[in-house]
Coordinates of C-alpha atoms in Angstrom, one line a residue:
M1 CA 0.0 0.0 0.0
T2 CA 1.4 3.4 -1.0
K3 CA 2.4 5.5 2.0
E4 CA 2.1 9.3 1.8
H5 CA 1.8 12.4 3.9
V6 CA 0.8 16.0 3.3
S7 CA 3.1 19.0 3.2
P8 CA 2.3 22.1 5.3
S9 CA 0.7 23.7 2.2
G10 CA -1.6 20.7 1.7
V11 CA 0.3 18.9 -1.1
R12 CA 0.4 15.1 -1.0
I13 CA 3.9 13.7 -0.7
M14 CA 4.7 10.1 -1.6
S15 CA 7.1 8.1 0.6
D16 CA 8.8 6.8 -2.5
F17 CA 9.1 8.8 -5.7
R18 CA 8.4 5.7 -7.8
D19 CA 4.9 5.8 -6.5
N20 CA 4.4 8.9 -8.5
L21 CA 5.5 7.3 -11.8
I22 CA 3.4 5.2 -14.2
I23 CA 6.2 4.0 -16.5
D24 CA 9.9 2.9 -16.2
R25 CA 10.0 3.3 -12.5
Y26 CA 13.4 1.6 -12.3
D27 CA 15.1 3.2 -15.2
P28 CA 18.9 3.6 -14.6
V29 CA 18.6 7.4 -14.8
F30 CA 17.3 7.5 -11.2
A31 CA 20.4 5.8 -9.8
S32 CA 22.5 8.8 -10.7
M33 CA 19.9 11.5 -10.2
R34 CA 20.6 14.1 -7.5
A35 CA 18.8 13.5 -4.2
S36 CA 17.0 16.9 -4.4
K37 CA 15.4 15.9 -7.7
R38 CA 14.3 12.5 -6.5
K39 CA 12.8 14.3 -3.4
H40 CA 10.9 16.7 -5.7
L41 CA 9.5 13.7 -7.7
R42 CA 7.6 12.6 -4.6
S43 CA 5.3 15.6 -4.7
A44 CA 1.8 15.3 -6.2
N45 CA 2.7 18.7 -7.9
S46 CA 6.0 17.5 -9.3
E47 CA 6.4 18.8 -12.9
D48 CA 9.2 16.3 -13.3
A49 CA 6.8 13.4 -12.6
V50 CA 4.3 14.8 -15.1
T51 CA 7.1 15.2 -17.7
W52 CA 8.4 11.7 -17.2
N53 CA 5.0 10.0 -17.2
V54 CA 3.8 11.8 -20.3
F55 CA 6.8 11.9 -22.5
R56 CA 8.2 8.5 -21.6
S57 CA 4.8 7.2 -22.5
L58 CA 4.8 9.0 -25.8
R59 CA 8.2 7.6 -26.5
Q60 CA 6.6 4.2 -26.6
V61 CA 4.2 5.3 -29.4
A62 CA 5.2 5.6 -33.0
P63 CA 6.2 9.3 -33.4
T64 CA 4.3 9.5 -36.7
V65 CA 1.1 9.1 -34.7
W66 CA 1.5 12.0 -32.3
L67 CA 4.5 14.2 -33.2
P68 CA 3.1 15.9 -36.3
E69 CA -0.1 16.9 -34.3
L70 CA 1.9 18.2 -31.3
F71 CA 4.4 20.1 -33.4
S72 CA 1.6 21.6 -35.5
E73 CA -0.1 22.9 -32.3
A74 CA 3.1 24.6 -31.2
F75 CA 4.2 25.8 -34.6
P76 CA 1.3 25.9 -37.0
T77 CA 3.1 27.7 -39.8
H78 CA 6.1 25.3 -39.9
G79 CA 6.3 21.9 -41.5
L80 CA 7.7 18.8 -39.9
T81 CA 9.6 16.2 -41.9
H82 CA 11.2 12.9 -41.0
S83 CA 8.9 12.3 -38.0
E84 CA 9.4 8.6 -38.4
H85 CA 13.0 9.0 -37.3
A86 CA 12.2 11.2 -34.3
T87 CA 13.8 10.5 -30.9
V88 CA 12.7 11.7 -27.5
A89 CA 15.0 12.4 -24.5
I90 CA 14.1 13.5 -21.1
W91 CA 16.4 15.6 -18.8
K92 CA 19.2 15.7 -21.3
T93 CA 22.2 17.8 -20.3
V94 CA 23.5 20.3 -22.8
A95 CA 26.7 22.4 -22.7
P96 CA 26.6 26.1 -23.2
P97 CA 28.0 27.7 -26.3
P98 CA 31.8 28.2 -26.0
G99 CA 31.6 31.9 -26.6
L100 CA 29.5 32.3 -23.4
I101 CA 32.1 30.6 -21.3
L102 CA 34.6 33.3 -22.2
D103 CA 32.5 35.8 -20.3
G104 CA 32.1 33.7 -17.1
D105 CA 31.4 30.2 -16.0
E106 CA 28.0 28.6 -16.8
G107 CA 27.3 25.0 -16.2
E108 CA 25.4 22.6 -18.4
S109 CA 21.6 23.0 -18.8
E110 CA 19.2 20.1 -18.1
I111 CA 16.5 20.2 -20.7
D112 CA 13.2 18.6 -19.8
V113 CA 12.4 17.2 -23.2
V114 CA 14.5 17.1 -26.3
I115 CA 12.9 15.9 -29.6
E116 CA 15.2 15.4 -32.5
T117 CA 14.8 14.4 -36.1
P118 CA 17.5 14.6 -38.9
S119 CA 16.3 18.1 -39.8
L120 CA 15.3 19.7 -36.5
V121 CA 15.8 19.9 -32.7
W122 CA 12.9 20.9 -30.4
F123 CA 13.5 21.8 -26.8
I124 CA 10.5 21.8 -24.4
E125 CA 10.8 23.3 -20.9
A126 CA 7.9 21.9 -18.8
K127 CA 6.3 23.8 -15.9
L128 CA 3.3 22.9 -13.8
T129 CA 2.8 25.0 -10.7
S130 CA 6.1 26.9 -11.0
D131 CA 7.5 29.7 -13.2
I132 CA 10.7 30.1 -15.0
S133 CA 14.0 31.2 -13.4
T134 CA 14.6 34.8 -14.3
K135 CA 18.4 34.6 -13.9
T136 CA 21.4 32.3 -13.5
T137 CA 24.0 32.3 -10.8
T138 CA 26.4 34.4 -12.8
R139 CA 24.1 36.4 -15.0
G140 CA 21.2 38.4 -13.6
D141 CA 19.6 39.0 -17.0
R142 CA 19.7 35.5 -18.4
D143 CA 16.2 34.0 -17.9
Q144 CA 15.5 30.4 -18.4
V145 CA 13.7 30.8 -21.8
L146 CA 16.6 32.7 -23.2
R147 CA 19.1 30.2 -21.9
N148 CA 17.2 27.3 -23.5
I149 CA 17.1 29.2 -26.8
D150 CA 20.8 29.8 -26.6
V151 CA 22.1 26.4 -25.7
G152 CA 19.5 24.7 -27.9
S153 CA 20.3 26.7 -31.0
Y154 CA 24.0 25.9 -30.5
Y155 CA 23.3 22.2 -29.9
A156 CA 21.1 21.9 -33.0
G157 CA 24.0 22.9 -35.3
T158 CA 22.9 23.0 -38.9
R159 CA 19.4 21.8 -38.1
R160 CA 16.4 24.1 -37.5
F161 CA 15.8 24.8 -33.8
F162 CA 12.5 25.3 -32.0
F163 CA 11.7 26.0 -28.4
S164 CA 8.4 25.7 -26.5
L165 CA 7.4 26.5 -22.9
L166 CA 4.9 23.9 -21.7
I167 CA 2.6 25.2 -19.0
A168 CA -0.7 24.5 -17.3
D169 CA -1.8 28.2 -17.4
E170 CA -0.4 31.7 -17.4
K171 CA -1.6 32.3 -13.8
R172 CA 1.1 30.0 -12.5
S173 CA 3.8 30.7 -15.2
G174 CA 3.2 34.3 -16.0
A175 CA 6.8 35.4 -16.3
G176 CA 7.6 32.5 -18.7
A177 CA 4.6 33.2 -20.8
Q178 CA 5.6 36.9 -21.1
K179 CA 9.2 35.9 -22.1
V180 CA 7.8 33.6 -24.8
R181 CA 5.7 36.5 -26.2
E182 CA 8.8 38.7 -26.3
Y183 CA 11.0 36.1 -28.0
Q184 CA 8.5 35.0 -30.6
D185 CA 9.9 37.9 -32.5
L186 CA 13.1 36.0 -33.2
S187 CA 15.0 39.2 -33.6
E188 CA 14.9 39.8 -29.8
P189 CA 16.8 36.7 -28.6
R190 CA 19.2 37.2 -31.5
R191 CA 19.9 40.7 -30.3
L192 CA 20.3 39.7 -26.7
L193 CA 22.6 36.8 -27.5
A194 CA 24.6 38.6 -30.2
P195 CA 27.7 39.3 -28.0
H196 CA 28.7 35.6 -27.8
R197 CA 26.8 34.2 -30.8
P198 CA 28.5 35.5 -34.0
D199 CA 26.4 33.0 -36.0
G200 CA 23.4 35.2 -35.2
L201 CA 21.3 32.0 -34.3
A202 CA 20.6 31.6 -38.0
N203 CA 18.9 28.2 -37.3
L204 CA 16.4 29.6 -34.7
A205 CA 13.0 28.9 -36.4
G206 CA 10.4 29.2 -33.7
V207 CA 9.5 30.0 -30.0
S208 CA 6.1 29.1 -28.7
Q209 CA 3.9 28.4 -25.7
L210 CA 2.2 25.0 -25.3
R211 CA -0.4 23.8 -22.8
W212 CA -0.6 20.5 -20.9
S213 CA -4.3 20.3 -21.9
R214 CA -3.2 20.2 -25.6
V215 CA -0.7 17.5 -24.8
G216 CA -3.6 15.6 -23.2
E217 CA -5.6 15.9 -26.4
V218 CA -2.7 14.5 -28.4
L219 CA -2.5 11.5 -26.0
A220 CA -6.3 11.0 -26.4
D221 CA -5.8 10.9 -30.2
A222 CA -2.9 8.5 -29.9
A223 CA -4.9 6.2 -27.7
G224 CA -7.4 5.8 -30.5
N225 CA -5.1 5.9 -33.5
A226 CA -1.8 4.2 -32.6
P227 CA -1.3 1.1 -34.8
R228 CA -0.5 -1.3 -32.0
E229 CA -2.5 -2.2 -28.9
D230 CA 0.4 -1.8 -26.6
E231 CA 1.0 1.7 -28.0
R232 CA -2.6 2.6 -27.5
E233 CA -2.4 1.4 -23.9
Y234 CA 0.6 3.5 -23.1
A235 CA -1.3 6.6 -24.4
R236 CA -4.5 5.6 -22.5
R237 CA -2.6 5.2 -19.3
A238 CA -0.8 8.5 -19.6
H239 CA -4.0 10.3 -20.6
A240 CA -5.8 8.8 -17.6
W241 CA -3.0 10.0 -15.3
L242 CA -3.2 13.5 -16.7
T243 CA -7.0 13.5 -16.3
G244 CA -6.5 12.6 -12.6
K245 CA -4.3 15.7 -12.4
G246 CA -7.0 17.9 -14.1
L247 CA -4.6 18.5 -17.0
A248 CA -6.0 16.5 -19.9
G249 CA -7.9 18.6 -22.4
A250 CA -10.1 15.9 -24.0
S251 CA -11.6 12.5 -23.4
I252 CA -10.5 9.4 -25.4
P253 CA -12.8 8.8 -28.4
S254 CA -15.0 5.8 -27.9

């Protein structure tokens, strides 16, 4: 029987972080994970648990089933090719551009979700009840969205680069939503990052906001349309879990 307690603010806390996961509870990534992150995974409000449960589940489904729909929601004016070759990584560490290090130390960034095809890279920063960081330890004006755009564009190399901030609503992630609006005019992040990015971030193709409710709708569609029963079951289970969190935006078609 799952043991849990309630935090002073009324949030349920599991005794074991694995009780908050619906897939790959014993993945090797947890063995090397820092203790503070495992502790955060125990919370019913853990955005890390939501990210893991949803995107690890989607990773078990043919990307041609769900990726074009999700990408079109985030970037309706852009096309997606080679979706059949897409890979999905969670909590990938990415080094900063070398030019940035010349102006002061900055460690690697941990990216919540990295989706790659032969022609593009898509970084997704996932938030639930929290907002973005507005600065780094060494740079007071380097917010989390800008940092993701910078390291992601450099990581993508010659491929097109896209960034999305995934949130529940703007009430809880207002600063992040505002930064996305500012940076959707791609000239602004290019201007801000110009001192250490002589390439001008030429591969930066899109910045957008995405909602968990829309991801829930994509899961619902995958639960009905995936070619294999096991894939449909992965999508159903993740959708049911999101529904229990009040985040799923649609029911599964009967």
